[in-house]
Tab-separated table of C-alpha atoms and ligand atoms in Angstrom:
chain	number	residue	atom	x	y	z
I	1	MET	CA	19.709	28.521	-23.822
I	2	GLU	CA	19.364	30.203	-27.303
I	3	ASN	CA	15.621	29.805	-27.816
I	4	LYS	CA	13.650	32.130	-25.434
I	5	ASN	CA	10.188	31.513	-26.956
I	6	PHE	CA	8.035	28.545	-26.320
I	7	ASP	CA	4.546	27.412	-26.881
I	8	VAL	CA	4.183	26.430	-23.230
I	9	ILE	CA	6.311	26.991	-20.042
I	10	ILE	CA	5.754	24.660	-17.235
I	11	ILE	CA	6.853	25.770	-13.840
I	12	GLY	CA	7.709	22.672	-11.933
I	13	GLY	CA	9.313	19.581	-13.428
I	14	SER	CA	8.220	16.913	-10.831
I	15	TYR	CA	5.492	14.343	-11.409
I	16	ALA	CA	2.573	16.885	-12.486
I	17	GLY	CA	4.950	19.011	-14.678
I	18	LEU	CA	6.687	16.204	-16.436
I	19	SER	CA	3.353	14.430	-17.038
I	20	ALA	CA	2.072	17.623	-18.678
I	21	GLY	CA	5.327	17.948	-20.532
I	22	MET	CA	4.847	14.474	-22.066
I	23	SER	CA	1.344	15.276	-23.346
I	24	LEU	CA	2.646	18.351	-24.989
I	25	GLY	CA	5.961	17.004	-26.341
I	26	ARG	CA	4.044	14.194	-28.039
I	27	SER	CA	1.926	16.791	-29.561
I	28	LEU	CA	5.001	18.485	-30.993
I	29	ARG	CA	4.585	21.628	-28.827
I	30	ASN	CA	7.663	23.561	-27.980
I	31	VAL	CA	7.875	23.200	-24.212
I	32	LEU	CA	10.178	24.533	-21.566
I	33	ILE	CA	10.041	22.713	-18.168
I	34	ILE	CA	11.662	24.814	-15.406
I	35	ASP	CA	12.400	22.967	-12.190
I	36	SER	CA	14.119	23.870	-8.864
I	37	GLY	CA	14.501	20.197	-7.865
I	38	LYS	CA	12.610	20.389	-4.590
I	39	SER	CA	9.681	17.857	-4.764
I	40	CYS	CA	7.794	17.769	-1.437
I	41	ASN	CA	8.351	13.855	-1.055
I	42	ARG	CA	12.239	14.023	-1.552
I	43	GLN	CA	12.892	12.790	2.001
I	44	THR	CA	10.737	9.681	1.641
I	45	PRO	CA	12.740	6.567	1.235
I	46	HIS	CA	9.945	4.600	-0.578
I	47	SER	CA	6.982	5.910	-2.510
I	48	HIS	CA	3.824	3.827	-2.450
I	49	ASN	CA	0.379	3.459	-3.971
I	50	PHE	CA	1.324	4.091	-7.591
I	51	ILE	CA	1.008	1.015	-9.703
I	52	THR	CA	4.127	-0.029	-11.592
I	53	HIS	CA	6.308	1.946	-9.327
I	54	ASP	CA	5.086	0.801	-5.866
I	55	GLY	CA	7.868	1.070	-3.320
I	56	LYS	CA	10.392	2.807	-5.411
I	57	ALA	CA	12.426	5.850	-4.258
I	58	PRO	CA	10.600	9.034	-5.365
I	59	THR	CA	13.904	10.300	-6.977
I	60	GLU	CA	13.952	7.163	-9.087
I	61	ILE	CA	10.316	7.611	-10.312
I	62	ALA	CA	11.181	11.219	-11.105
I	63	LYS	CA	14.353	10.200	-12.921
I	64	LEU	CA	12.556	7.646	-14.971
I	65	ALA	CA	9.726	10.146	-15.764
I	66	LYS	CA	12.268	12.763	-16.948
I	67	GLU	CA	13.988	10.197	-19.225
I	68	ASP	CA	10.652	9.325	-20.747
I	69	VAL	CA	9.907	13.042	-21.414
I	70	ALA	CA	13.511	13.867	-22.645
I	71	LYS	CA	12.793	11.470	-25.650
I	72	TYR	CA	10.600	14.208	-27.090
I	73	LYS	CA	12.972	16.682	-28.785
I	74	THR	CA	10.521	19.564	-28.592
I	75	VAL	CA	10.696	19.655	-24.731
I	76	ARG	CA	13.629	21.457	-23.200
I	77	PHE	CA	14.702	21.465	-19.610
I	78	TYR	CA	16.006	24.162	-17.354
I	79	ASN	CA	17.244	23.793	-13.772
I	80	GLY	CA	16.403	26.849	-11.891
I	81	THR	CA	13.763	28.744	-9.993
I	82	VAL	CA	11.086	31.094	-11.505
I	83	VAL	CA	10.921	34.246	-9.447
I	84	LYS	CA	8.714	36.478	-11.549
I	85	THR	CA	5.900	36.092	-14.003
I	86	ARG	CA	4.246	38.629	-16.101
I	87	LYS	CA	1.529	38.883	-18.645
I	88	THR	CA	2.638	40.211	-22.100
I	89	ASN	CA	0.257	41.080	-25.049
I	90	ASP	CA	0.908	37.695	-26.558
I	91	GLY	CA	1.473	35.370	-23.680
I	92	PHE	CA	3.625	35.387	-20.530
I	93	GLU	CA	7.146	36.231	-19.594
I	94	ILE	CA	8.930	34.569	-16.708
I	95	GLU	CA	12.282	35.389	-15.047
I	96	THR	CA	14.517	32.985	-13.166
I	97	SER	CA	16.681	33.614	-10.108
I	98	SER	CA	19.659	33.874	-12.217
I	99	GLY	CA	18.061	36.660	-14.271
I	100	GLU	CA	17.121	34.670	-17.533
I	101	ASN	CA	13.852	35.529	-19.277
I	102	PHE	CA	11.594	33.166	-21.214
I	103	HIS	CA	8.458	33.614	-23.113
I	104	ALA	CA	5.474	31.339	-23.722
I	105	LYS	CA	1.985	31.589	-25.093
I	106	LYS	CA	0.649	29.359	-22.254
I	107	LEU	CA	1.743	28.735	-18.691
I	108	ILE	CA	1.325	25.599	-16.520
I	109	LEU	CA	1.869	25.843	-12.873
I	110	ALA	CA	3.016	22.446	-11.573
I	111	SER	CA	4.874	23.887	-8.749
I	112	GLY	CA	3.568	21.794	-5.845
I	113	VAL	CA	3.301	23.133	-2.312
I	114	LYS	CA	5.810	23.558	0.491
I	115	ASP	CA	4.911	21.834	3.766
I	116	ILE	CA	5.498	24.065	6.875
I	117	MET	CA	7.210	22.127	9.540
I	118	PRO	CA	6.016	22.836	13.158
I	119	ASP	CA	8.575	24.131	15.525
I	120	ILE	CA	9.126	20.830	17.241
I	121	PRO	CA	12.811	19.451	17.325
I	122	GLY	CA	12.955	16.142	15.521
I	123	PHE	CA	9.759	16.597	13.508
I	124	ALA	CA	11.515	17.852	10.164
I	125	GLU	CA	13.945	15.008	10.395
I	126	CYS	CA	11.220	12.319	10.639
I	127	TRP	CA	8.924	13.897	7.965
I	128	GLY	CA	8.244	11.349	5.230
I	129	ILE	CA	10.147	8.615	7.073
I	130	SER	CA	8.107	7.958	10.176
I	131	VAL	CA	6.111	11.255	10.529
I	132	LEU	CA	3.600	10.604	7.741
I	133	HIS	CA	1.324	12.881	5.845
I	134	CYS	CA	-0.941	10.238	4.366
I	135	PRO	CA	-2.232	6.835	5.282
I	136	TYR	CA	-2.673	5.824	1.720
I	137	CYS	CA	1.075	6.423	0.868
I	138	HIS	CA	2.627	5.031	4.066
I	139	GLY	CA	0.002	3.391	6.334
I	140	TYR	CA	0.439	-0.163	5.102
I	141	GLU	CA	4.099	-0.221	6.045
I	142	VAL	CA	3.134	0.671	9.703
I	143	LYS	CA	0.037	-1.370	10.040
I	144	ASN	CA	-0.697	-2.571	13.565
I	145	GLU	CA	2.129	-0.617	14.959
I	146	ILE	CA	1.949	1.891	17.929
I	147	THR	CA	1.061	4.863	16.187
I	148	GLY	CA	0.135	8.474	17.025
I	149	ILE	CA	-1.772	11.271	15.240
I	150	LEU	CA	-0.760	14.789	15.623
I	151	SER	CA	-3.686	16.930	14.928
I	152	ASN	CA	-6.690	18.579	16.298
I	153	GLY	CA	-10.370	19.418	15.491
I	154	ASP	CA	-12.373	17.765	12.711
I	155	MET	CA	-9.263	16.844	10.741
I	156	ALA	CA	-7.914	14.882	13.791
I	157	TYR	CA	-11.257	13.074	14.186
I	158	GLU	CA	-11.399	12.186	10.357
I	159	PHE	CA	-7.749	11.014	10.536
I	160	SER	CA	-8.412	8.806	13.552
I	161	LYS	CA	-11.379	7.184	11.641
I	162	LEU	CA	-9.114	6.273	8.714
I	163	ILE	CA	-6.126	5.156	10.633
I	164	PHE	CA	-8.028	2.998	13.131
I	165	ASN	CA	-8.484	0.656	10.238
I	166	LEU	CA	-4.715	0.164	9.952
I	167	THR	CA	-3.894	0.054	13.632
I	168	LYS	CA	-5.812	-0.241	16.940
I	169	LYS	CA	-2.755	0.894	18.960
I	170	LEU	CA	-3.617	4.478	18.322
I	171	THR	CA	-3.282	7.823	20.368
I	172	LEU	CA	-4.379	11.200	19.289
I	173	PHE	CA	-1.930	13.965	20.231
I	174	THR	CA	-3.473	17.424	20.239
I	175	ASN	CA	-0.495	19.294	21.481
I	176	GLY	CA	-2.779	21.475	23.685
I	177	LYS	CA	-6.392	21.715	24.473
I	178	ALA	CA	-8.434	19.223	22.372
I	179	VAL	CA	-10.911	20.785	20.022
I	180	LEU	CA	-13.422	18.107	19.579
I	181	SER	CA	-17.217	17.760	19.858
I	182	LYS	CA	-18.837	15.705	22.537
I	183	GLU	CA	-19.882	13.133	19.981
I	184	GLN	CA	-16.391	12.981	18.559
I	185	SER	CA	-14.825	12.501	21.968
I	186	GLU	CA	-17.294	9.691	22.782
I	187	LYS	CA	-16.686	7.909	19.582
I	188	LEU	CA	-12.831	8.109	20.103
I	189	GLU	CA	-13.305	6.748	23.505
I	190	GLN	CA	-15.623	3.918	22.355
I	191	ASN	CA	-12.824	2.922	19.943
I	192	LYS	CA	-10.219	3.134	22.744
I	193	ILE	CA	-8.342	5.926	21.163
I	194	THR	CA	-6.786	7.952	23.897
I	195	VAL	CA	-6.597	11.755	23.418
I	196	ASN	CA	-3.369	13.227	24.906
I	197	GLU	CA	-3.481	17.027	25.240
I	198	ASP	CA	0.160	17.563	26.756
I	199	GLU	CA	2.202	20.087	24.849
I	200	ILE	CA	4.985	18.477	22.800
I	201	LYS	CA	8.572	19.432	23.356
I	202	GLU	CA	10.504	17.198	21.202
I	203	ILE	CA	10.363	14.065	18.946
I	204	LYS	CA	13.205	11.646	19.765
I	205	HIS	CA	14.329	9.568	16.728
I	206	GLU	CA	17.086	7.485	15.215
I	207	ASN	CA	17.854	8.586	11.657
I	208	GLY	CA	14.273	9.836	11.237
I	209	SER	CA	12.712	6.735	12.657
I	210	VAL	CA	10.560	8.108	15.570
I	211	ARG	CA	10.983	6.497	19.027
I	212	LYS	CA	9.434	8.788	21.587
I	213	ILE	CA	7.461	11.912	22.050
I	214	ILE	CA	8.839	13.972	24.958
I	215	PHE	CA	6.291	16.428	26.451
I	216	LYS	CA	6.867	19.805	28.104
I	217	ASN	CA	5.691	18.407	31.429
I	218	GLY	CA	8.424	15.695	31.404
I	219	GLN	CA	6.154	12.801	30.333
I	220	GLU	CA	7.254	10.507	27.472
I	221	VAL	CA	5.411	8.157	25.054
I	222	SER	CA	7.015	5.591	22.961
I	223	LEU	CA	5.800	5.076	19.405
I	224	GLN	CA	6.722	3.687	16.041
I	225	ALA	CA	4.856	5.986	13.610
I	226	LEU	CA	3.184	9.305	13.746
I	227	TYR	CA	0.725	10.839	11.320
I	228	ALA	CA	0.643	14.773	11.158
I	229	LYS	CA	-1.479	17.266	9.429
I	230	ILE	CA	0.546	20.455	8.899
I	231	PRO	CA	-0.023	23.592	6.975
I	232	PHE	CA	1.508	24.412	3.627
I	233	GLU	CA	2.180	27.289	1.335
I	234	GLN	CA	2.257	27.730	-2.412
I	235	ASN	CA	5.767	27.471	-3.899
I	236	VAL	CA	5.436	29.948	-6.757
I	237	ASN	CA	4.602	33.617	-6.463
I	238	ALA	CA	3.538	33.179	-10.121
I	239	SER	CA	0.072	32.707	-9.102
I	240	ASP	CA	0.231	35.932	-7.118
I	241	ASP	CA	2.137	37.943	-9.823
I	242	LEU	CA	-0.620	37.149	-12.244
I	243	GLY	CA	-3.445	37.299	-9.942
I	244	CYS	CA	-4.520	33.739	-9.914
I	245	GLU	CA	-7.431	33.212	-7.330
I	246	ARG	CA	-6.883	30.876	-4.425
I	247	THR	CA	-9.365	28.606	-2.641
I	248	GLU	CA	-10.162	29.062	0.937
I	249	GLN	CA	-7.720	26.304	1.865
I	250	GLY	CA	-4.914	27.894	-0.128
I	251	PHE	CA	-5.014	25.908	-3.292
I	252	ILE	CA	-4.792	27.607	-6.778
I	253	LYS	CA	-8.391	27.722	-7.911
I	254	ILE	CA	-8.999	25.863	-11.263
I	255	ASP	CA	-12.005	24.703	-13.195
I	256	MET	CA	-12.750	21.139	-14.431
I	257	MET	CA	-10.335	21.868	-17.284
I	258	HIS	CA	-7.362	22.865	-15.062
I	259	LYS	CA	-7.830	26.552	-16.137
I	260	THR	CA	-7.163	29.204	-13.507
I	261	ASN	CA	-9.135	32.607	-13.594
I	262	ILE	CA	-6.239	34.071	-15.798
I	263	PRO	CA	-6.762	33.042	-19.411
I	264	GLY	CA	-3.812	30.971	-20.638
I	265	VAL	CA	-2.700	29.977	-17.181
I	266	PHE	CA	-3.235	26.333	-16.077
I	267	ALA	CA	-2.475	24.553	-12.726
I	268	CYS	CA	-2.120	20.935	-11.882
I	269	GLY	CA	-0.771	18.619	-9.004
I	270	ASP	CA	-0.332	19.312	-5.318
I	271	ASN	CA	-0.902	23.083	-5.768
I	272	VAL	CA	-4.532	22.526	-6.665
I	273	THR	CA	-5.692	19.593	-4.480
I	274	MET	CA	-5.622	18.069	-1.097
I	275	MET	CA	-5.623	14.646	-2.664
I	276	ARG	CA	-1.831	14.594	-2.768
I	277	SER	CA	-0.319	11.559	-4.451
I	278	VAL	CA	2.127	10.855	-7.220
I	279	ALA	CA	-0.594	9.061	-9.365
I	280	ASN	CA	-3.042	12.047	-9.035
I	281	ALA	CA	-0.236	14.599	-9.843
I	282	ILE	CA	0.546	12.559	-12.903
I	283	ALA	CA	-3.095	12.120	-13.867
I	284	GLN	CA	-3.619	15.837	-13.561
I	285	GLY	CA	-0.513	16.852	-15.514
I	286	ASN	CA	-1.522	14.391	-18.316
I	287	PHE	CA	-5.022	16.104	-18.588
I	288	ALA	CA	-3.758	19.677	-18.222
I	289	GLY	CA	-1.221	19.106	-20.974
I	290	ALA	CA	-3.944	17.845	-23.341
I	291	VAL	CA	-6.221	20.884	-22.492
I	292	VAL	CA	-3.459	23.290	-23.240
I	293	ASN	CA	-2.573	21.486	-26.447
I	294	LYS	CA	-6.329	21.725	-27.541
I	295	GLU	CA	-6.390	25.433	-26.777
I	296	LEU	CA	-3.355	26.089	-28.977
I	297	SER	CA	-4.802	24.086	-31.698
I	298	ASP	CA	-8.175	25.890	-31.351
I	299	GLU	CA	-6.284	29.214	-31.564
I	300	THR	CA	-4.195	28.385	-34.711
I	301	PHE	CA	-6.305	26.073	-36.882
P	401	FAD	P1	6.138	18.148	-6.270
P	401	FAD	O1	6.489	16.794	-6.487
P	401	FAD	O2	6.215	18.687	-4.911
P	401	FAD	O3	6.993	19.120	-7.315
P	401	FAD	C1	6.937	20.465	-7.462
P	401	FAD	C2	8.090	20.906	-8.288
P	401	FAD	O4	8.093	22.142	-8.565
P	401	FAD	C3	9.411	20.701	-7.520
P	401	FAD	O5	10.441	19.953	-8.184
P	401	FAD	C4	9.900	22.101	-7.156
P	401	FAD	O6	11.304	22.211	-7.124
P	401	FAD	C5	9.202	22.826	-8.431
P	401	FAD	N1	9.062	24.308	-8.145
P	401	FAD	C6	8.303	24.880	-7.269
P	401	FAD	N2	8.365	26.210	-7.473
P	401	FAD	C7	9.267	26.402	-8.389
P	401	FAD	C8	9.711	27.538	-9.036
P	401	FAD	N3	9.340	28.808	-8.655
P	401	FAD	N4	10.464	27.611	-10.124
P	401	FAD	C9	10.988	26.310	-10.572
P	401	FAD	N5	10.483	25.226	-10.023
P	401	FAD	C10	9.678	25.249	-9.002
P	401	FAD	N6	2.480	10.231	-2.904
P	401	FAD	C11	2.362	9.063	-3.308
P	401	FAD	O7	1.592	8.683	-4.171
P	401	FAD	N7	2.981	7.951	-2.575
P	401	FAD	C12	3.889	8.316	-1.454
P	401	FAD	O8	4.505	7.402	-0.995
P	401	FAD	C13	4.070	9.709	-1.128
P	401	FAD	N8	4.886	9.914	-0.091
P	401	FAD	C14	4.999	11.366	0.221
P	401	FAD	C15	5.735	11.754	1.289
P	401	FAD	C16	5.830	12.985	1.686
P	401	FAD	C17	6.628	13.409	2.924
P	401	FAD	C18	5.073	14.089	1.009
P	401	FAD	C19	5.135	15.398	1.472
P	401	FAD	C20	4.312	13.586	-0.015
P	401	FAD	C21	4.141	12.342	-0.426
P	401	FAD	N9	3.442	11.964	-1.487
P	401	FAD	C22	3.281	10.649	-1.823
P	401	FAD	C23	2.647	12.953	-2.230
P	401	FAD	C24	3.399	13.284	-3.548
P	401	FAD	O9	4.713	13.411	-3.223
P	401	FAD	C25	2.816	14.528	-4.124
P	401	FAD	O10	1.449	14.400	-4.351
P	401	FAD	C26	3.487	14.803	-5.556
P	401	FAD	O11	4.905	15.069	-5.302
P	401	FAD	C27	2.968	16.018	-6.168
P	401	FAD	O12	3.651	16.280	-7.448
P	401	FAD	P2	3.732	17.712	-7.971
P	401	FAD	O13	4.461	17.617	-9.252
P	401	FAD	O14	2.483	18.445	-7.906
P	401	FAD	O15	4.624	18.540	-6.849
P	402	MG	MG1	4.315	18.826	-3.464
């Protein structure tokens, strides 16, 4: 790519990044969107809960989004991975894994997060297909089915409450000793939600559709869907390189305007919120793009 200097570089060209790119492209900003093509929902066959695209494949939504953004000639795309980010006296310089450097006045981190799969054979293969991260995205499709929740502690309790509205055939699998208060245990029992503390050995599935949980003690339980709360890590070291603060839960810390603690660096999408949805990522990108454009206008007018 000939031009190395941009008004804005967006790291991550999925829903949040493309949406920010649209706000900025329509404002005639020179934008570079760098994307490594690994959206967190890529294994999910159908994406739900986003009006106008309900039930479409995530890749199709992303493809249509990219086509829309590509109409704006000031927006350029680069397929690759940002490996280094550095502050310069007039902005930021980034380096890609293939050794290319680009410069911009402002940076938007739209890099999502990486879910860390537990060490349970079968889990990763079912992720996003029948092992589910979110009842809003996938709960309706498995309503009233025999369902498990793989979680523990307060999160498991909150998840049980939410999912109970979608199915009454519900078991909580804590994969080891349950960490629940007396009140929580009593409430679960009142609602006939069994708590199973057995340690899980494996998830048996057919092409990602869960069939059974096999336990280390030899027991088995058949089921049709399993919700799971798993840990995540940030995708980019950009936030570390630059010294962007994190929240206690591991999200990049931003203010109401999507500004990080580093002037000129903004963040939007899954990397800043536990409310993970395509619609929310798009809304956040749209807003962050506008804030960055305003800042550029304020600085040059
Ligand atoms: P992502 O979509 O994760 O994209 C981040 C992008 O940044 C990726 O393309 C990645 O390659 C790129 N990137 C990261 N680091 C770098 C780097 N260093 N250099 C260059 N590029 C980089 N939401 C719904 O609304 N409905 C659903 O049905 C639904 N199903 C889901 C199923 C699963 C299994 C999961 C995990 C999530 C699901 N979600 C769903 C949530 C939704 O996918 C996310 O909220 C959404 O993808 C967030 O968009 P994002 O742009 O912030 O991040
Ligand atoms: Mg993500």
